[in-house]
């Protein structure tokens, strides 16, 4: 099973938080509050997220984020 990151936001930003299901490594899926699911890759404390569109149609380019993981949760610390 791929790791699933779920956030109550429509996009990621420094300070964004959410839940983690599964071990935070390798392939993942990020589920946003607007129902959009985006594939990504976790390597250590780095999350690479594929380009995508929000449900409202806003284009989000591929992004790389520094993240921390603890006790079934994640937090974005900064954009790389």
GROMACS .gro file of C-alpha atoms in nm:
model
   80
    1UNK     CA    1   0.000   0.000   0.000
    2UNK     CA    2   0.124   0.346  -0.089
    3UNK     CA    3   0.145   0.607   0.183
    4UNK     CA    4  -0.153   0.843   0.195
    5UNK     CA    5  -0.117   1.202   0.317
    6UNK     CA    6  -0.447   1.376   0.388
    7UNK     CA    7  -0.478   1.749   0.449
    8UNK     CA    8  -0.770   1.980   0.526
    9UNK     CA    9  -0.636   2.229   0.269
   10UNK     CA   10  -0.660   2.259  -0.110
   11UNK     CA   11  -0.283   2.303  -0.150
   12UNK     CA   12   0.040   2.271   0.049
   13UNK     CA   13   0.237   2.559   0.200
   14UNK     CA   14   0.486   2.601   0.487
   15UNK     CA   15   0.296   2.519   0.805
   16UNK     CA   16   0.036   2.296   0.637
   17UNK     CA   17  -0.044   1.983   0.838
   18UNK     CA   18  -0.225   1.657   0.789
   19UNK     CA   19  -0.256   1.285   0.862
   20UNK     CA   20  -0.029   1.007   0.739
   21UNK     CA   21  -0.150   0.655   0.664
   22UNK     CA   22   0.127   0.403   0.611
   23UNK     CA   23   0.503   0.437   0.639
   24UNK     CA   24   0.625   0.780   0.521
   25UNK     CA   25   0.854   0.656   0.244
   26UNK     CA   26   0.845   0.585  -0.126
   27UNK     CA   27   0.541   0.643  -0.343
   28UNK     CA   28   0.251   0.833  -0.191
   29UNK     CA   29  -0.082   0.993  -0.267
   30UNK     CA   30  -0.174   1.335  -0.128
   31UNK     CA   31  -0.549   1.387  -0.071
   32UNK     CA   32  -0.661   1.748  -0.057
   33UNK     CA   33  -0.982   1.882   0.099
   34UNK     CA   34  -1.135   1.958  -0.243
   35UNK     CA   35  -1.120   1.587  -0.335
   36UNK     CA   36  -0.814   1.611  -0.559
   37UNK     CA   37  -0.559   1.330  -0.519
   38UNK     CA   38  -0.203   1.386  -0.638
   39UNK     CA   39   0.080   1.133  -0.666
   40UNK     CA   40   0.407   1.207  -0.495
   41UNK     CA   41   0.729   1.057  -0.367
   42UNK     CA   42   0.871   1.073  -0.015
   43UNK     CA   43   1.247   1.041   0.041
   44UNK     CA   44   1.350   1.104   0.401
   45UNK     CA   45   1.200   1.441   0.490
   46UNK     CA   46   1.142   1.552   0.130
   47UNK     CA   47   0.808   1.530  -0.051
   48UNK     CA   48   0.803   1.566  -0.430
   49UNK     CA   49   0.455   1.639  -0.557
   50UNK     CA   50   0.344   1.608  -0.921
   51UNK     CA   51   0.190   1.903  -1.107
   52UNK     CA   52  -0.188   1.911  -1.077
   53UNK     CA   53  -0.503   2.123  -1.079
   54UNK     CA   54  -0.719   2.209  -0.780
   55UNK     CA   55  -1.089   2.128  -0.808
   56UNK     CA   56  -1.145   2.498  -0.886
   57UNK     CA   57  -0.908   2.467  -1.184
   58UNK     CA   58  -0.599   2.641  -1.043
   59UNK     CA   59  -0.280   2.496  -1.193
   60UNK     CA   60  -0.022   2.393  -0.933
   61UNK     CA   61   0.326   2.316  -1.073
   62UNK     CA   62   0.543   2.030  -0.949
   63UNK     CA   63   0.678   2.119  -0.607
   64UNK     CA   64   0.934   1.988  -0.360
   65UNK     CA   65   0.865   2.033   0.012
   66UNK     CA   66   1.060   1.972   0.332
   67UNK     CA   67   0.829   1.783   0.568
   68UNK     CA   68   0.843   1.632   0.914
   69UNK     CA   69   0.661   1.317   1.022
   70UNK     CA   70   0.557   1.225   1.376
   71UNK     CA   71   0.286   1.012   1.535
   72UNK     CA   72   0.070   0.964   1.225
   73UNK     CA   73   0.093   1.326   1.116
   74UNK     CA   74   0.297   1.543   0.882
   75UNK     CA   75   0.388   1.911   0.870
   76UNK     CA   76   0.533   2.105   0.576
   77UNK     CA   77   0.831   2.306   0.702
   78UNK     CA   78   0.941   2.482   0.384
   79UNK     CA   79   0.946   2.479   0.007
   80UNK     CA   80   1.264   2.346  -0.148
   0.00000   0.00000   0.00000
